[in-house]
Short mmCIF file of C-alpha atoms in Angstrom, two decimals:
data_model
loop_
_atom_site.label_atom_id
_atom_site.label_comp_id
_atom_site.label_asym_id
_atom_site.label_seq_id
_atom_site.Cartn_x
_atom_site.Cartn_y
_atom_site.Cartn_z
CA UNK A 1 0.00 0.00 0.00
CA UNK A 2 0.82 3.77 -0.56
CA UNK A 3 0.12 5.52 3.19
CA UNK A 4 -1.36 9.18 3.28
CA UNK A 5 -1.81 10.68 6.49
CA UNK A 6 -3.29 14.10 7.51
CA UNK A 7 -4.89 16.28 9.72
CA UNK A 8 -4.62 19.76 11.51
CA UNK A 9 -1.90 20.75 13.16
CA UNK A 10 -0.81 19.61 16.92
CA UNK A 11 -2.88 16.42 16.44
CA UNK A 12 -0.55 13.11 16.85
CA UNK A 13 0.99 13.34 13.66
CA UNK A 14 4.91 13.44 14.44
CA UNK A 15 3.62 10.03 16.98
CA UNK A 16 1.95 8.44 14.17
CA UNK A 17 4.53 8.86 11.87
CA UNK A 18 7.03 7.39 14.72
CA UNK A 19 5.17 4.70 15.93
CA UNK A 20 4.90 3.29 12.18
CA UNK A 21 8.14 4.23 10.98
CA UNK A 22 9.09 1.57 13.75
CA UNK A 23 7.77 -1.02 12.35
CA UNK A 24 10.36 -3.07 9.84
CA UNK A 25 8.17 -2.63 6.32
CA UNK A 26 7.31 1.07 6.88
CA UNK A 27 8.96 4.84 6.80
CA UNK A 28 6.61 7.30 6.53
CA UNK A 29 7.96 9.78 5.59
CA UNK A 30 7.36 13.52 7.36
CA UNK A 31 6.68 16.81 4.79
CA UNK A 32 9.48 15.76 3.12
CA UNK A 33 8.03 15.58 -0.38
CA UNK A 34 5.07 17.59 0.29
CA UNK A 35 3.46 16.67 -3.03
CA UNK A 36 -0.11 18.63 -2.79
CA UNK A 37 1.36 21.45 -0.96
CA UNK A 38 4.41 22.45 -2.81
CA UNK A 39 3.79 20.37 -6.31
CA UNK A 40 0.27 19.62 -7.38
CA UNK A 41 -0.85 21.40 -10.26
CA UNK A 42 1.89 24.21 -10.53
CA UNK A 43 4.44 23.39 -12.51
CA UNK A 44 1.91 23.12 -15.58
CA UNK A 45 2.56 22.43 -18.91
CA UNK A 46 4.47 19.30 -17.31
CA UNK A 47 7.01 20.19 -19.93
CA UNK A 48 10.86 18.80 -19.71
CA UNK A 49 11.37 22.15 -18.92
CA UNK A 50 8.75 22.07 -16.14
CA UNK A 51 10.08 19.07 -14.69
CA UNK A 52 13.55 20.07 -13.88
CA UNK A 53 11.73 23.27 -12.31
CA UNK A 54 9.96 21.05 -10.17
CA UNK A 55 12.68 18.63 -9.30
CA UNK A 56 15.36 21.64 -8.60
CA UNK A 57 12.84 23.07 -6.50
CA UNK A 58 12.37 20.10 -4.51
CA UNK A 59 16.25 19.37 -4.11
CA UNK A 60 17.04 22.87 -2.87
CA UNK A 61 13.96 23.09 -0.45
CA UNK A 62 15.14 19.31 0.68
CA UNK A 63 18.92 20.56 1.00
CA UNK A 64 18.29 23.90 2.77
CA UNK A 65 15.18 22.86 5.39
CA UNK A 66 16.10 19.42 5.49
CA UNK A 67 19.90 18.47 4.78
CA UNK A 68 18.86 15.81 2.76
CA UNK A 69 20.83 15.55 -0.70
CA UNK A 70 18.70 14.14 -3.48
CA UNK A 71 19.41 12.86 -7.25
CA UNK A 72 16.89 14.68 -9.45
CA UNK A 73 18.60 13.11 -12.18
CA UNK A 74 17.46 9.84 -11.05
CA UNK A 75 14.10 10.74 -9.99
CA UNK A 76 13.79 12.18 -13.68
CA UNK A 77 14.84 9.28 -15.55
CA UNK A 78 12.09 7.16 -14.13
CA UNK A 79 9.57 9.85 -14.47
CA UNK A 80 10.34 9.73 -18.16
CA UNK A 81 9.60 6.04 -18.24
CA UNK A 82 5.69 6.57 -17.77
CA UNK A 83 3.13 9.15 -19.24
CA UNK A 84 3.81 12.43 -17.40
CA UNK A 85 1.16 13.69 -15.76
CA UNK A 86 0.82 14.58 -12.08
CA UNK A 87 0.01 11.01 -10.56
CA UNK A 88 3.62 9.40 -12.10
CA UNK A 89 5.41 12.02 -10.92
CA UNK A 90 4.28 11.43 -7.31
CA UNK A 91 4.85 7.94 -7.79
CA UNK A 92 8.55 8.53 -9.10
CA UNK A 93 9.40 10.76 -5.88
CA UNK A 94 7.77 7.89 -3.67
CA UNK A 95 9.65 4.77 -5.45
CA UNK A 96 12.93 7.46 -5.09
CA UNK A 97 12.56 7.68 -1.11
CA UNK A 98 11.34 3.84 -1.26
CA UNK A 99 14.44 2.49 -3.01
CA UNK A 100 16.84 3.92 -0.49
CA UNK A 101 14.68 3.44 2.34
CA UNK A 102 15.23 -0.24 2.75
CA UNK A 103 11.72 -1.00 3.47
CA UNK A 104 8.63 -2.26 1.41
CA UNK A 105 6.27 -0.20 2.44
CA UNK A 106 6.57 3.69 2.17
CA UNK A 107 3.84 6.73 3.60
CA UNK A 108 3.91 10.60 3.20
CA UNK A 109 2.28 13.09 6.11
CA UNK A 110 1.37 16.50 5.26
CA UNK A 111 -0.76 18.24 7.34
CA UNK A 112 -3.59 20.44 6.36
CA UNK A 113 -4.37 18.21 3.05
CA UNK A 114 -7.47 16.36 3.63
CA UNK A 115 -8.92 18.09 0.68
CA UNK A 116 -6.35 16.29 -1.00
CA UNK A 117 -7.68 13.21 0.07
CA UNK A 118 -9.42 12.17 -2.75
CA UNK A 119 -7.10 13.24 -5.77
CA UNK A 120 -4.69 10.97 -3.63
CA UNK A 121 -7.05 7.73 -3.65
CA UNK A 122 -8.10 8.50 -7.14
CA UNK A 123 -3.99 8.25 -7.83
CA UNK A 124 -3.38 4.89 -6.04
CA UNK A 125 -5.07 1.67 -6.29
CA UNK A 126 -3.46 0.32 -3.26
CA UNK A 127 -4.21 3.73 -1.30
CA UNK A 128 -4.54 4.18 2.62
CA UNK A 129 -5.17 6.81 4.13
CA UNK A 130 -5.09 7.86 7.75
CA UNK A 131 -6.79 11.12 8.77
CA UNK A 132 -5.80 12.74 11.91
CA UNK A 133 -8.23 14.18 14.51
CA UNK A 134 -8.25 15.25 18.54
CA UNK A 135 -10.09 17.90 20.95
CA UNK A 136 -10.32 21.26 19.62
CA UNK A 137 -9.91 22.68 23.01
CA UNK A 138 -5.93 20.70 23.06
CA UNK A 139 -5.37 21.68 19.46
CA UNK A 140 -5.90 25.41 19.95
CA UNK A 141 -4.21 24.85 23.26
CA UNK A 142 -1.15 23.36 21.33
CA UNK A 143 -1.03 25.87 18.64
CA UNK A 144 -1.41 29.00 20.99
CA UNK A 145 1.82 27.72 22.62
CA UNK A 146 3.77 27.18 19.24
CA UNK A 147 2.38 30.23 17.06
CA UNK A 148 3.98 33.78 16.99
CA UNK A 149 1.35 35.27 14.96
CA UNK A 150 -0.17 38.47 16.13
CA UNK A 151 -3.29 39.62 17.04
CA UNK A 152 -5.27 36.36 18.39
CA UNK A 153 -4.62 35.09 14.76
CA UNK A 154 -3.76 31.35 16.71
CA UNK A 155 -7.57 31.37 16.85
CA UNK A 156 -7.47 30.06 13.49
CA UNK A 157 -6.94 26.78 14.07
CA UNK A 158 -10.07 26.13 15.55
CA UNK A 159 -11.58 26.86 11.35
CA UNK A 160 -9.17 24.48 10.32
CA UNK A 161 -10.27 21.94 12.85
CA UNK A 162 -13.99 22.60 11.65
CA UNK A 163 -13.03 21.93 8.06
CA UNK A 164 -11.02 18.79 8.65
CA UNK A 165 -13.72 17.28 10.57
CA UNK A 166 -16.38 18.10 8.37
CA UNK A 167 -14.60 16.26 5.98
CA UNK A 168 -13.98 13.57 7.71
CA UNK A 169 -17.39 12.73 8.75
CA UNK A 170 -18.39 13.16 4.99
CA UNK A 171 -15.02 10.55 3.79
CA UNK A 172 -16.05 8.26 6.79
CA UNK A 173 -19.63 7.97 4.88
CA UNK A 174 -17.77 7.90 1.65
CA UNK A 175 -15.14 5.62 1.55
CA UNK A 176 -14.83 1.86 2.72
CA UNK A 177 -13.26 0.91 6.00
CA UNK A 178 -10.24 -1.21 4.49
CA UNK A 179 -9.43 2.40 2.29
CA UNK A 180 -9.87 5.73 4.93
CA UNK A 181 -9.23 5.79 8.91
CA UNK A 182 -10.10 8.49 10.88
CA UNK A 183 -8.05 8.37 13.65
CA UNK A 184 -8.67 9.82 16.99
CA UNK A 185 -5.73 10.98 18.86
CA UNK A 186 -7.28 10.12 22.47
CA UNK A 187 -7.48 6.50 21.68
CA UNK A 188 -4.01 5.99 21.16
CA UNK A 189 -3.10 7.27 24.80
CA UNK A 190 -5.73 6.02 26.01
CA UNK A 191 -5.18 2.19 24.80
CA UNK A 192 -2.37 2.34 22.55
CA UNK A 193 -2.43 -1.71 22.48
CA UNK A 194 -5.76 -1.60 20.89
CA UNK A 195 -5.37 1.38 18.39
CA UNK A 196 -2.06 -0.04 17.48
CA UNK A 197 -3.86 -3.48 16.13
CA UNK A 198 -6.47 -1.72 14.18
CA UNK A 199 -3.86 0.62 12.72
CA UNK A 200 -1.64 -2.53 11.39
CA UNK A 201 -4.87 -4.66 10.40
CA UNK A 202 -5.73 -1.28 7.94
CA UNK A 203 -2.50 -1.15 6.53
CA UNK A 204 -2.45 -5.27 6.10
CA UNK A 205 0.97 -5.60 7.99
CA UNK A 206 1.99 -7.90 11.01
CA UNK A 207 1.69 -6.34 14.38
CA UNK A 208 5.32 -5.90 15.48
CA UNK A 209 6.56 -5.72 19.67
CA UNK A 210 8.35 -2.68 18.97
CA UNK A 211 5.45 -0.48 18.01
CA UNK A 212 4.33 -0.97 21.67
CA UNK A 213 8.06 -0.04 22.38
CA UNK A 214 8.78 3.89 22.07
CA UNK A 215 11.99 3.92 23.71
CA UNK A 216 13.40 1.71 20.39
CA UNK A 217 11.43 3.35 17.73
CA UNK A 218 14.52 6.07 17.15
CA UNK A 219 17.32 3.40 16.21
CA UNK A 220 14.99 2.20 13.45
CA UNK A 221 14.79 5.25 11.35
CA UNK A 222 16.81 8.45 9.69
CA UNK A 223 16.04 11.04 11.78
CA UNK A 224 16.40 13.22 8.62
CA UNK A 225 13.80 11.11 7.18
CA UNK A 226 10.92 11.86 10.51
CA UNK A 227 10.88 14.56 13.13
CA UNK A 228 11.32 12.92 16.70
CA UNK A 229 8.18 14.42 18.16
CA UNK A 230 7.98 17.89 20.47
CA UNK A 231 5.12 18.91 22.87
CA UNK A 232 4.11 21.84 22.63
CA UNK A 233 3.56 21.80 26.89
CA UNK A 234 6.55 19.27 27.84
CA UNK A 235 8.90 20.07 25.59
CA UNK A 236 10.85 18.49 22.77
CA UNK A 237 12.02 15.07 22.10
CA UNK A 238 8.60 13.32 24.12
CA UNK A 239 8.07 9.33 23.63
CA UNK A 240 5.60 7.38 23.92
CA UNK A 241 2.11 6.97 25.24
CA UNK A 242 0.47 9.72 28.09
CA UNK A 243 -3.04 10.40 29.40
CA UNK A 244 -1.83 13.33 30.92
CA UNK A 245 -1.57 15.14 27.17
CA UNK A 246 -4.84 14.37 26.41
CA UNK A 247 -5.96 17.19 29.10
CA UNK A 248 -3.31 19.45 29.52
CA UNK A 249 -5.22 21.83 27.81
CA UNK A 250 -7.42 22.92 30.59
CA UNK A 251 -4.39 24.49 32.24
CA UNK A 252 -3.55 26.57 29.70
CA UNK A 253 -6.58 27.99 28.02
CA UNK A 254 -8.72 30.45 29.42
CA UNK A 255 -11.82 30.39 30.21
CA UNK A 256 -13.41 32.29 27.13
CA UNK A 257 -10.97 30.19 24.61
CA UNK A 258 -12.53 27.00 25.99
CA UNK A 259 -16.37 28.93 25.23
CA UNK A 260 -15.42 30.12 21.73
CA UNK A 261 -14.08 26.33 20.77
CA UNK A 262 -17.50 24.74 22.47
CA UNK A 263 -19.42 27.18 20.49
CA UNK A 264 -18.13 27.00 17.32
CA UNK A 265 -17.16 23.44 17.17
CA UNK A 266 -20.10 22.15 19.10
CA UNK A 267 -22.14 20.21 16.32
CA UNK A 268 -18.96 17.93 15.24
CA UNK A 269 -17.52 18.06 18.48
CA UNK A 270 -20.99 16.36 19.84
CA UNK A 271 -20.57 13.97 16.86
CA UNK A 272 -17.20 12.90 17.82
CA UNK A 273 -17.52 12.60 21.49
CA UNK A 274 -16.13 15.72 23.10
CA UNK A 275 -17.87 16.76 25.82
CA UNK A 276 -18.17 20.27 27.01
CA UNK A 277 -17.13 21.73 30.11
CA UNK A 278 -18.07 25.45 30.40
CA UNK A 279 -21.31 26.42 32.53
CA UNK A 280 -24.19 27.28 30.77
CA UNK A 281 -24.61 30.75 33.18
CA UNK A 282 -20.85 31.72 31.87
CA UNK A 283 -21.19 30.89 28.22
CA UNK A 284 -22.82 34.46 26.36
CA UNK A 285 -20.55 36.34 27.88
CA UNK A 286 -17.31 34.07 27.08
CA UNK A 287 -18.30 33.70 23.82
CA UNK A 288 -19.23 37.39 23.11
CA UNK A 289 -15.38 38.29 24.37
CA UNK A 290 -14.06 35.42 21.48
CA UNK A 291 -16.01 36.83 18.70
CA UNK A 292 -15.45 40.46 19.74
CA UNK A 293 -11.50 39.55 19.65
CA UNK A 294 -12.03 38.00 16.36
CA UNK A 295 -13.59 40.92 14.78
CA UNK A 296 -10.49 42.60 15.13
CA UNK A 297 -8.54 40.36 12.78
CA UNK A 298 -9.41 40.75 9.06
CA UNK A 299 -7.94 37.23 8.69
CA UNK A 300 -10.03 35.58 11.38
CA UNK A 301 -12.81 37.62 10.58
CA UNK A 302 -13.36 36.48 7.14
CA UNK A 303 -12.66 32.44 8.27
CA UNK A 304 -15.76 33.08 10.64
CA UNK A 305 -18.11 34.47 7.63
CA UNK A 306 -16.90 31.20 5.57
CA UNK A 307 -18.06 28.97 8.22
#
């Protein structure tokens, strides 16, 4: 199978991408190609010309984010075996990472993308794809840590949660169960014996001892290749499995963030099983203070008309 995995950001991915790149047939690889964000579509006519724009492009961004020296001679030669369009050149740059990879089975993430989703199964017959999901409330908790961006613009994660769950409960009721996972980021701390099984029965490889076995995953893998993961509350380099990161967002967000993500998430989030916390008596006037901050942000303003 060909692995796509996405979601918004601060929701499991860097663990995900860990946890399988563990396992002895799998690397999945993390924004290193980044096919739909940096290539889809926009180097058109796919030209020879076009091509080598595309391919320099992607060995200078590799080189100078990544320090990871590519070939785009070699990646071009097989592209020039098939019909060039779009879908073979994704497939070149995965058989490219997949032949010096040393395993069989080979996975991109790329967050934000789930309305890539089904260009990507449309590509692959053997497609699977994992998409990403956990508590608004921890997300914008995450993200208000990590961001710089002025003027309450971290608020703007809570549309992109909205979207990517609205699309996921419309893929979920779209696409067969051996094809699309959601997957919810609470279940793997929670039980990460259980989640772990379904995860390797969807992908249709053996269950191995090590994915149950953080403290190994980092000697099976290029750290160039995946990100070891970083919390946005404890810090970088975390392993593992924790309860205690499934909540740690109700010490850091106050007390009208937590009203403005209950009320403008609350039909999925009722759908997917987060509960709500705020008091009914404390709501208007939490959620009036969200909105009026949001109003004074063009860019958050106009992703509240849209949804």
């Amino acid at each position: 199978p060909k692995i796509f995995i996405t979601g918004t950001m601060r929701t499991g991915g860097s663990l995900l991408i860990n946890l399988l790149s563990a396992h002895s047939k799998i690397l999945i690889l993390n924004e290193r190609i980044g096919y739909f964000r940096f290539m889809n579509k926009r180097y058109s006519p796919l030209n020879n010309q076009n091509i080598d724009l595309l391919l320099n492009d992607l060995k200078l961004r590799l080189k100078y984010r990544k320090n990871i020296q590519i070939d785009p001679n070699i990646i071009k030669e097989d592209i020039l075996k098939y019909e060039i369009n779009y879908k073979n050149i994704y497939s070149s740059l995965l058989n490219y990472f997949l032949k010096f990879s040393k395993t069989e089975i080979l996975g991109e993430y790329s967050a934000l993308q789930w309305r890539d989703i089904p260009e990507y199964i449309n590509f692959f017959d053997e497609a699977k794809v994992i998409h990403m999901y956990r508590d608004p409330r921890a997300v914008l908790s995450s993200w208000k840590k990590l961001s710089s961006l002025p003027n309450n613009s971290y608020l703007n994660c809570i549309f992109n949660w909205i979207d990517s769950t609205n699309y996921l409960l419309k893929f979920t009721n779209t696409y067969l169960t051996n094809l699309y996972m959601p997957f919810k980021y609470e279940d793997i701390m929670k039980n990460p014996e259980k989640k772990i099984s379904s995860l390797t029965k969807f992908l249709g490889v053996k269950n191995e001892r090590i994915l149950q076995q953080p403290s190994f995953w980092y000697k099976k893998f290029d750290p160039k290749l995946v990100n070891i993961p970083r919390s946005a509350h404890e810090g970088s380099n975390i392993i593992g499995f924790s309860t205690k990161r499934i909540n740690n967002w109700k010490n850091n967000l106050e007390e009208w963030e937590i009203a403005l993500v209950e009320h403008l998430c609350s039909d999925n989030m009722k759908i997917l099983g987060y509960k709500k916390i705020i008091n009914t008596n404390k709501l208007s006037k939490n959620i009036e203070l969200g909105l009026k901050k949001i109003s004074k942000n063009n860019f958050l303003k106009n992703s509240y008309k849209t949804f």
